[in-house]
CSV table of C-alpha atoms and ligand atoms in Angstrom, one decimal:
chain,number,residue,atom,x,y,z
G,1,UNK,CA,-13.9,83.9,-39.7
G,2,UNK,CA,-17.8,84.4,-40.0
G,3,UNK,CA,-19.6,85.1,-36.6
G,4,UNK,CA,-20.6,81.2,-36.3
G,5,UNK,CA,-17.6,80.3,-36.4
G,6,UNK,CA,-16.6,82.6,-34.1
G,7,UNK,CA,-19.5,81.5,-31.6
G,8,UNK,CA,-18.6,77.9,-32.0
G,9,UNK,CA,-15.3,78.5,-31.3
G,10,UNK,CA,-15.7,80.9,-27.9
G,11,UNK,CA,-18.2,78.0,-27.0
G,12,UNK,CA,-15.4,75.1,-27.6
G,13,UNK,CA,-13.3,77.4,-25.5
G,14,UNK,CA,-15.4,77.8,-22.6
G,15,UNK,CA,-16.7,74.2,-22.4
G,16,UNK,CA,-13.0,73.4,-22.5
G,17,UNK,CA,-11.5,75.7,-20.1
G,18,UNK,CA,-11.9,74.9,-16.4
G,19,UNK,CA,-11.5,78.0,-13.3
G,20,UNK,CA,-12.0,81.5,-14.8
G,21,UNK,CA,-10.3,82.9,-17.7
G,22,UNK,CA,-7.8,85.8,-16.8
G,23,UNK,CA,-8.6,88.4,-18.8
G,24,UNK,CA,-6.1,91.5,-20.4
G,25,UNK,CA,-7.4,94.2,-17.9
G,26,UNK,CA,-7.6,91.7,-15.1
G,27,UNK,CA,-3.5,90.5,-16.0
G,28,UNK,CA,-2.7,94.2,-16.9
G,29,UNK,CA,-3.8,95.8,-13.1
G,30,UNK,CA,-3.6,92.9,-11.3
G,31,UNK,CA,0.1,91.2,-12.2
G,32,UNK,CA,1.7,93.6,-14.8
G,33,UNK,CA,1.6,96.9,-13.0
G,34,UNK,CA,2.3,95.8,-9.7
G,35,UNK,CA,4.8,93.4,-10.2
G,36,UNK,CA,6.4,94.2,-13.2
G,37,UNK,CA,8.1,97.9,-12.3
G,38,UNK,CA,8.7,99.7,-15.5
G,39,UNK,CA,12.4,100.7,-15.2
G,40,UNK,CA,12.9,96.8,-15.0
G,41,UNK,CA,11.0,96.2,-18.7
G,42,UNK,CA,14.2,96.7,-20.1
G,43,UNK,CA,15.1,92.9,-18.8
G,44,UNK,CA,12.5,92.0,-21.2
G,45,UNK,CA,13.1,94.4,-24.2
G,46,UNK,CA,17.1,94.6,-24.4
G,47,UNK,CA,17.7,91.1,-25.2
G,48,UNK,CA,22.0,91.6,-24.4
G,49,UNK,CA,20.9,92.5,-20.7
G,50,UNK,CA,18.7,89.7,-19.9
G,51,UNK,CA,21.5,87.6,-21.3
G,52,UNK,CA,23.7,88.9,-18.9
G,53,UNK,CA,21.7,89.2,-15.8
G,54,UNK,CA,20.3,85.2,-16.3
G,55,UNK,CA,23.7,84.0,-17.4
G,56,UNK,CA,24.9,85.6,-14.4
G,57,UNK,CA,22.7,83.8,-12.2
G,58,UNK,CA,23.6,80.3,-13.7
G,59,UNK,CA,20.4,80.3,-16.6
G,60,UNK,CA,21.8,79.0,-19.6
G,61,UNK,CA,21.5,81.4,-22.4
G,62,UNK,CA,22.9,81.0,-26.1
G,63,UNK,CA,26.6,82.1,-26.2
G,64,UNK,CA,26.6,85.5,-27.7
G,65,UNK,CA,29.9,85.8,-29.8
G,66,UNK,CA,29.8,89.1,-31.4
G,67,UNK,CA,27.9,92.3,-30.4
G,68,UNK,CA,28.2,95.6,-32.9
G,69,UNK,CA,26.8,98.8,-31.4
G,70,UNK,CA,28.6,101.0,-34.5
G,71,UNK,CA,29.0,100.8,-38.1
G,72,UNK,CA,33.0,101.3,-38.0
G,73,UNK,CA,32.9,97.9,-35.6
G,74,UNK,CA,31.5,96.5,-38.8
G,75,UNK,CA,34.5,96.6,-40.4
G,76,UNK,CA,36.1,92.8,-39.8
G,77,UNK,CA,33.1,91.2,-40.5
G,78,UNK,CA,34.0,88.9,-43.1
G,79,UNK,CA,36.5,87.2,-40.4
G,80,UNK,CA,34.7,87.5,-37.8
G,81,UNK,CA,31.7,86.1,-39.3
G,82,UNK,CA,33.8,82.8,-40.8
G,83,UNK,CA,35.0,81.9,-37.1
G,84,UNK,CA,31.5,80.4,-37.2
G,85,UNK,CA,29.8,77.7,-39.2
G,86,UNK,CA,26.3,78.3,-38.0
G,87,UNK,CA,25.0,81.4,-36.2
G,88,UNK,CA,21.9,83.3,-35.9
G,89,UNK,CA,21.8,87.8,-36.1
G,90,UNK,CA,19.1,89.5,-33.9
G,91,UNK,CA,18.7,92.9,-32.9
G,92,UNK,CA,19.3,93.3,-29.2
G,93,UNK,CA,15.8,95.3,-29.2
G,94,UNK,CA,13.8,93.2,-31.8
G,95,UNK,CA,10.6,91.3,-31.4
G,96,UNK,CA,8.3,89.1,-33.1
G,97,UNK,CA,11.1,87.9,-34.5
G,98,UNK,CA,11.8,91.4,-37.1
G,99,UNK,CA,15.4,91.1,-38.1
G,100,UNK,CA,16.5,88.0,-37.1
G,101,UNK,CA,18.6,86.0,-39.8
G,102,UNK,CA,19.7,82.1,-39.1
G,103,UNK,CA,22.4,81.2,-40.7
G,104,UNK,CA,23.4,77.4,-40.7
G,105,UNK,CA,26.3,77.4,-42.8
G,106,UNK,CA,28.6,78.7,-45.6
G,107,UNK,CA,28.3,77.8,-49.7
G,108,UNK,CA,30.9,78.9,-51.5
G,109,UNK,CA,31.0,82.8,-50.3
G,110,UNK,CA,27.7,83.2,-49.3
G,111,UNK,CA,25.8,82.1,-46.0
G,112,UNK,CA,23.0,79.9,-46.4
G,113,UNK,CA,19.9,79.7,-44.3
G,114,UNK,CA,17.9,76.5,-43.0
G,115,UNK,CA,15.3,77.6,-46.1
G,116,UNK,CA,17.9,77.6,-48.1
G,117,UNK,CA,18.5,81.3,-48.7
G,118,UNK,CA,22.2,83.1,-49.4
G,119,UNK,CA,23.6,85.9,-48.5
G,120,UNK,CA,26.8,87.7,-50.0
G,121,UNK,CA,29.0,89.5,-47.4
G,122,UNK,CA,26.9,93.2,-48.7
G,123,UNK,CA,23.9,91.5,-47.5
G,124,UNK,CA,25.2,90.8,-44.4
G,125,UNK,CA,26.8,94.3,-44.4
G,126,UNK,CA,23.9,95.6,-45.1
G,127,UNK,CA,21.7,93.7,-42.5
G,128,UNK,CA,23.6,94.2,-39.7
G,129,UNK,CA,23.8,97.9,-40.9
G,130,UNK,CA,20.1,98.0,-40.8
G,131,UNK,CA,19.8,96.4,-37.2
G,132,UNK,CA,22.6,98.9,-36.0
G,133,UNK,CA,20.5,102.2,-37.5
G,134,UNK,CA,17.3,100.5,-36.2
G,135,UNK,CA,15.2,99.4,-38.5
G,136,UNK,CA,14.2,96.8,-36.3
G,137,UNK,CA,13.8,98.9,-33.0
G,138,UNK,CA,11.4,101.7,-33.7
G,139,UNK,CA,14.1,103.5,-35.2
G,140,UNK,CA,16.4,103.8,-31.9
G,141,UNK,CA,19.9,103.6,-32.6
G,142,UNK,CA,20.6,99.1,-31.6
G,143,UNK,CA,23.1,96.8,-31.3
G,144,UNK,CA,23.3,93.9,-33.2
G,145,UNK,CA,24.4,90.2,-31.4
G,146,UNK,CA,25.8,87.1,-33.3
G,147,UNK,CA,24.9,84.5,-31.2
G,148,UNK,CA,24.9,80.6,-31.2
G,149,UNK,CA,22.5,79.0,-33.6
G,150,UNK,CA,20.2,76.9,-31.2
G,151,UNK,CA,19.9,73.5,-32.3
G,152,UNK,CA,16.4,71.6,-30.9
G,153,UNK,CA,16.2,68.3,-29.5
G,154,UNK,CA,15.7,65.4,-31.4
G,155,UNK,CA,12.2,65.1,-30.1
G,156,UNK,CA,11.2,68.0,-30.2
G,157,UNK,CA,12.6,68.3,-33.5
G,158,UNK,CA,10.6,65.0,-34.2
G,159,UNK,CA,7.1,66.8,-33.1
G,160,UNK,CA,8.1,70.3,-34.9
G,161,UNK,CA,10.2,69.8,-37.8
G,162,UNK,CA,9.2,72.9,-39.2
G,163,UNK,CA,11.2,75.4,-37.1
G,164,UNK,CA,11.9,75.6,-33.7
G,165,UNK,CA,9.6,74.9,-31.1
G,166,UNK,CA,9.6,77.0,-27.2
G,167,UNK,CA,8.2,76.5,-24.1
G,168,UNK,CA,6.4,79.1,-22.9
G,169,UNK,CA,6.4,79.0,-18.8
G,170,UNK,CA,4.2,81.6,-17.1
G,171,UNK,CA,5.7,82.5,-13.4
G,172,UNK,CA,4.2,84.8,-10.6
G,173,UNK,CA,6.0,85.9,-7.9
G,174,UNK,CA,8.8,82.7,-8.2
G,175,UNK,CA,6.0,79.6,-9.3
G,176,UNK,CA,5.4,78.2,-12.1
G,177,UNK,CA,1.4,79.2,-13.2
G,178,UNK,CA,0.7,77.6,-16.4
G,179,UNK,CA,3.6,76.2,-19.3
G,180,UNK,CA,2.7,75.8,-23.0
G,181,UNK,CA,4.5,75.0,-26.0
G,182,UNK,CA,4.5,77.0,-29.4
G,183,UNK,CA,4.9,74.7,-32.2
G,184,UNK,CA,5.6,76.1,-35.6
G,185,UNK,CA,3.6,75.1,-38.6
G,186,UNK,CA,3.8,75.8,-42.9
G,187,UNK,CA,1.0,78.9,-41.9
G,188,UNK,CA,3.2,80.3,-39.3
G,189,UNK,CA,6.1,80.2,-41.5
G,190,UNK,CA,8.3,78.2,-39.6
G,191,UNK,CA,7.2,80.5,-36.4
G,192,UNK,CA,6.6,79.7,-32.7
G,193,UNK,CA,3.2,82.7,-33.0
G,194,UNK,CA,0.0,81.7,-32.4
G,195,UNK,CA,-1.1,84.3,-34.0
G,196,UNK,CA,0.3,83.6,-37.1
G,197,UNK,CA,-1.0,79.5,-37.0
G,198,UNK,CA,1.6,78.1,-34.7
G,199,UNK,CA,0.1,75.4,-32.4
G,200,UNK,CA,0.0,76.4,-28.4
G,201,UNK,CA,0.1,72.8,-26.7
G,202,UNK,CA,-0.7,73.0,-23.3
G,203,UNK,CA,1.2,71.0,-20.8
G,204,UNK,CA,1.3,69.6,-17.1
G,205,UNK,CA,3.6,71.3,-15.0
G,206,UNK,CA,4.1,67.8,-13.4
G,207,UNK,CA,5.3,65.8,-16.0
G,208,UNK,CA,6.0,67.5,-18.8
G,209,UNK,CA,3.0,66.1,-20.9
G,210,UNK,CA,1.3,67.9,-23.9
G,211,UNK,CA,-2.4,67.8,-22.4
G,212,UNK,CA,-4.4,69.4,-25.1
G,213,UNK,CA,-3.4,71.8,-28.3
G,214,UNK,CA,-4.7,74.6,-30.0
G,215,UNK,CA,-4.8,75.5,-33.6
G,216,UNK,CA,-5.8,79.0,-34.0
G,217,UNK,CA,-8.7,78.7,-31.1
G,218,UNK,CA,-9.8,75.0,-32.0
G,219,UNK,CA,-8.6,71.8,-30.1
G,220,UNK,CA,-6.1,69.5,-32.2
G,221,UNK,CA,-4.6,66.3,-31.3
G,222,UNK,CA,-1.9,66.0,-34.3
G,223,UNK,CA,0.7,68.3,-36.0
G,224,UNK,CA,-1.5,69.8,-38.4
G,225,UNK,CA,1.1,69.3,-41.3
G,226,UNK,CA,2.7,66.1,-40.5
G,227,UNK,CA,-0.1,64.0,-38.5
G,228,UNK,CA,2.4,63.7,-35.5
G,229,UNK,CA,0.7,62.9,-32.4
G,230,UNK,CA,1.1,65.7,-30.0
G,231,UNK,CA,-1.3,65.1,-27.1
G,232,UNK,CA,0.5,62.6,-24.7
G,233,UNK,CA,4.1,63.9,-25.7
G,234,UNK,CA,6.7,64.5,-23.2
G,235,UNK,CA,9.0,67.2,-23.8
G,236,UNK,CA,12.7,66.4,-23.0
G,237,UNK,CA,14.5,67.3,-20.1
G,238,UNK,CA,11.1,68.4,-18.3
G,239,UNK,CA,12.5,68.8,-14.9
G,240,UNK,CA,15.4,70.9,-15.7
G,241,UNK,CA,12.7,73.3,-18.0
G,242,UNK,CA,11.3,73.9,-14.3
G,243,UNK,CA,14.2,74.5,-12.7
G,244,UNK,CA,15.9,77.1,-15.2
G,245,UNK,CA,12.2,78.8,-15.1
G,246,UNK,CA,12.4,79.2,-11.4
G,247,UNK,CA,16.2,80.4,-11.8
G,248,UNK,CA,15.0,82.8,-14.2
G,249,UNK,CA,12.3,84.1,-12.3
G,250,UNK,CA,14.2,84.6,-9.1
G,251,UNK,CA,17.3,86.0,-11.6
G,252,UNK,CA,14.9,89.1,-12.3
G,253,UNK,CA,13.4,91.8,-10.4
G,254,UNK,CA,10.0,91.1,-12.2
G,255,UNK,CA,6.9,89.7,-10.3
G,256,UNK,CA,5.1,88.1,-13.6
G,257,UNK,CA,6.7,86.7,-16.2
G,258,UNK,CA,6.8,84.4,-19.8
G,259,UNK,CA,10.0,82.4,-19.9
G,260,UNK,CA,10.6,81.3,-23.7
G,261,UNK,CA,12.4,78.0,-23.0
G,262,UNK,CA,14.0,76.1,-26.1
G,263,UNK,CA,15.5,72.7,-25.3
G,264,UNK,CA,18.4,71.7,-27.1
G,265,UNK,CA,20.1,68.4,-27.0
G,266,UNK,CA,22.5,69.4,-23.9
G,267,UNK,CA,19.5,70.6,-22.2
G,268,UNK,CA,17.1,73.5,-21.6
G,269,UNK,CA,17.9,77.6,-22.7
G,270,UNK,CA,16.3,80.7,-22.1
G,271,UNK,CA,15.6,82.9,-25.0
G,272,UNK,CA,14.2,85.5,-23.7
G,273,UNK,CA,11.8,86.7,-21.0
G,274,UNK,CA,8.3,88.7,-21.5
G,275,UNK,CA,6.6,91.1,-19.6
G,276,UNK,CA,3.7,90.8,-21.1
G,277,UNK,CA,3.0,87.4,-21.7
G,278,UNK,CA,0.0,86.4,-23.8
G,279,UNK,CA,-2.6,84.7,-22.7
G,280,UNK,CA,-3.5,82.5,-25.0
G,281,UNK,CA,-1.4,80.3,-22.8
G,282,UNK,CA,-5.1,79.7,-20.8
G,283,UNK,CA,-6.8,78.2,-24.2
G,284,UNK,CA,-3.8,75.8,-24.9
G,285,UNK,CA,-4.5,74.2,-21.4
G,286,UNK,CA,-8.3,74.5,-21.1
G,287,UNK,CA,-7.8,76.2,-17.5
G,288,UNK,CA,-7.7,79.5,-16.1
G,289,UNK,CA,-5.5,81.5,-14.5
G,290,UNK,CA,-7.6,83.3,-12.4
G,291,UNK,CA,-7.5,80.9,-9.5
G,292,UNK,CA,-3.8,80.0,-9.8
G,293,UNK,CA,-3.3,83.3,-9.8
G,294,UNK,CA,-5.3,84.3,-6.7
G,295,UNK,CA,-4.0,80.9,-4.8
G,296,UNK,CA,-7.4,79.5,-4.6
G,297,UNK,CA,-8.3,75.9,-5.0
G,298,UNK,CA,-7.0,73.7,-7.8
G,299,UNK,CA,-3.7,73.0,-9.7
G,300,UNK,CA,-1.8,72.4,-6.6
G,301,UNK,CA,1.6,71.1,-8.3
G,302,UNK,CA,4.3,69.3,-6.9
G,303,UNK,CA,6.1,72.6,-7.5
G,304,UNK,CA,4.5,74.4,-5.2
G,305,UNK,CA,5.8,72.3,-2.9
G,306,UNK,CA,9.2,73.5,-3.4
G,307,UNK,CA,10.1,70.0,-4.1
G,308,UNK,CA,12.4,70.9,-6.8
G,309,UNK,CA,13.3,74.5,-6.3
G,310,UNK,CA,17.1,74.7,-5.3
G,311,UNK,CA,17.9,76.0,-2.2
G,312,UNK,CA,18.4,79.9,-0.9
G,313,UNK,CA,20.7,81.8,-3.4
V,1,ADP,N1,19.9,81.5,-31.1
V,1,ADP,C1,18.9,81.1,-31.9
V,1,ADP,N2,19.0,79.9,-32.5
V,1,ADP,C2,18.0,79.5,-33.4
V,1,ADP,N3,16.9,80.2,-33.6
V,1,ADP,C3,16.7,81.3,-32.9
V,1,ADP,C4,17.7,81.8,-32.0
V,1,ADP,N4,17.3,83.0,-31.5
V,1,ADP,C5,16.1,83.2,-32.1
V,1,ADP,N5,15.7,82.2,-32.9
V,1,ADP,C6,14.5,82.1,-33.7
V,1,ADP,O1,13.9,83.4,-33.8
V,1,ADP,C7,12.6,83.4,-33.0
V,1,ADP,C8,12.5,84.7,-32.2
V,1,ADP,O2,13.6,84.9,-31.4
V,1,ADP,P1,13.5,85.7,-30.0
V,1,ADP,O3,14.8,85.7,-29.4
V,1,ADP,O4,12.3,85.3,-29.2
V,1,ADP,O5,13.2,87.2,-30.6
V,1,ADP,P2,11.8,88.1,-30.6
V,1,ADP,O6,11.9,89.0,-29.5
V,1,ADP,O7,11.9,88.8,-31.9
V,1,ADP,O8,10.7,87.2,-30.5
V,1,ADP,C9,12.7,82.2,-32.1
V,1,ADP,O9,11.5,81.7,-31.8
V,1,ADP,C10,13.5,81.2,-33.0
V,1,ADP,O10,12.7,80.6,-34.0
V,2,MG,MG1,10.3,85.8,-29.0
């Protein structure tokens, strides 16, 4: 990007973006270090914890059906592997989405991904191998899950065909703040990053409506690959999204967090929670956090209300 650009774009922003912008330092000493207690990080970094402690407090999460912590437990993986005709691997302390492998089904003797990519048994040997000796966990000793292949709904599949699309759902202190959704595109690569040229659409808490979008810093209105309208789309299943965020939140002892909310046909699923959620999320909507955040003014919701929020638990 040349420095006009970059002008043109920080002044699209700021004509765009109503209250003031939360900024890293502000989120960092204001919500991060107070609220987020560091021996609790671990809820956002070991993803076979979080699983537990949501699914334990009624989130839905996907079904994990294998975890290996050794390479001896790799022993039966053929069989166990072929009890399932889609799955996806992870490493239980990945992120950015390093080692993750989904598989949606079996051709001849080899798995096949949604890109259309095979692996033999010694690749999958060898992968899960690799997770387990850490390759994907700055070289700490992991486990690796085989969990359920999420399956999107067919609307949202409609308005991101090209890999699976999230919700992001900010939260402070138990309420939601401000919810986006990443939307994969051919630059990201089939990935829900922003930073890699994912759309962030921003959306009304209220209703569930895409409001504005984002295309790395600029204001789009379509799916930059397939024209699809995006502003004005309602993502399914908008009132249950809100409720598992506010289970999630209250699930964890963590003051500020980024739920990563996928909805699948059945309904809404967590995949993971962040401590350190981005804040991009403020661009997407054209509004800051800043007064959310502090309670001031503005962007009462509904949800505030406690309208929705289920009772004492
Ligand atoms: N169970 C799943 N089913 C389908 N896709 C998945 C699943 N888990 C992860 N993915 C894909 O991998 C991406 C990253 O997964 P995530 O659990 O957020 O790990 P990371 O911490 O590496 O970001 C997701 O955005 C999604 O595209
Ligand atoms: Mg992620």
């Amino acid at each position: 990007m040349t420095w006009f650009s970059n002008m043109m774009s920080f002044l699209s922003r700021a004509e765009h973006t109503t209250g003031s912008v939360l900024s890293m330092n502000q989120r960092n000493l204001l919500y991060i270090y107070p609220h987020n207690p560091r021996e609790h990080f671990d809820l956002s970094d070991d993803k076979i914890k979080a699983k537990a402690v949501l699914a334990a407090s009624g989130v839905p999460v996907p079904e994990s059906y294998k975890v290996y912590g050794s390479f001896f437990e790799l022993r039966n993986l053929e069989a166990d592997l072929s009890a399932f005709p889609s799955f996806v691997v992870k490493p239980a302390h990945g992120r950015g989405g390093g080692g993750i492998l989904v598989i949606d089904g079996k051709d001849g003797d080899a798995w096949t991904t949604p890109g259309g990519r095979r692996h033999t048994l010694d690749d999958m040997r060898s992968h899960l191998s690799d997770i387990v000796f850490g390759i994907h966990s700055f070289g700490l000793a992991d486990h690796a899950i085989i969990e359920e292949r999420v399956i999107q709904h067919p609307e949202m599949q409609r308005i991101s065909p090209l890999g699976l699309a999230d919700v992001r759902l900010i939260l402070f202190k138990g309420k939601p703040v401000l919810a986006m959704s990443r939307i994969p595109t051919q630059r990201s690569d089939g990935k829900a990053n922003l930073h890699q040229g994912a759309v962030g659409a921003g959306i009304d808490l209220n209703d569930g409506r895409i409001t504005r979008a984002i295309l790395g810093g600029h204001p789009v209105d379509q799916h930059p690959d397939t024209g699809e309208q995006l502003v004005g789309f309602t993502v399914p299943f908008w009132r249950h999204v809100m409720e598992v965020g506010l289970r999630t939140a209250r699930a964890v002892p963590l003051g500020y967090i980024g739920a990563d909310i996928v909805i699948t046909p059945q309904g809404p699923m967590v995949l993971e929670i962040n401590v350190r959620p981005g804040l991009q999320i403020q661009n997407a909507n054209g509004t800051g956090m800043r007064a959310i955040l502090e309670g001031l003014g503005g962007m009462h919701t509904e949800w505030d209300e406690g309208r929705y929020t289920e009772g004492a638990d």
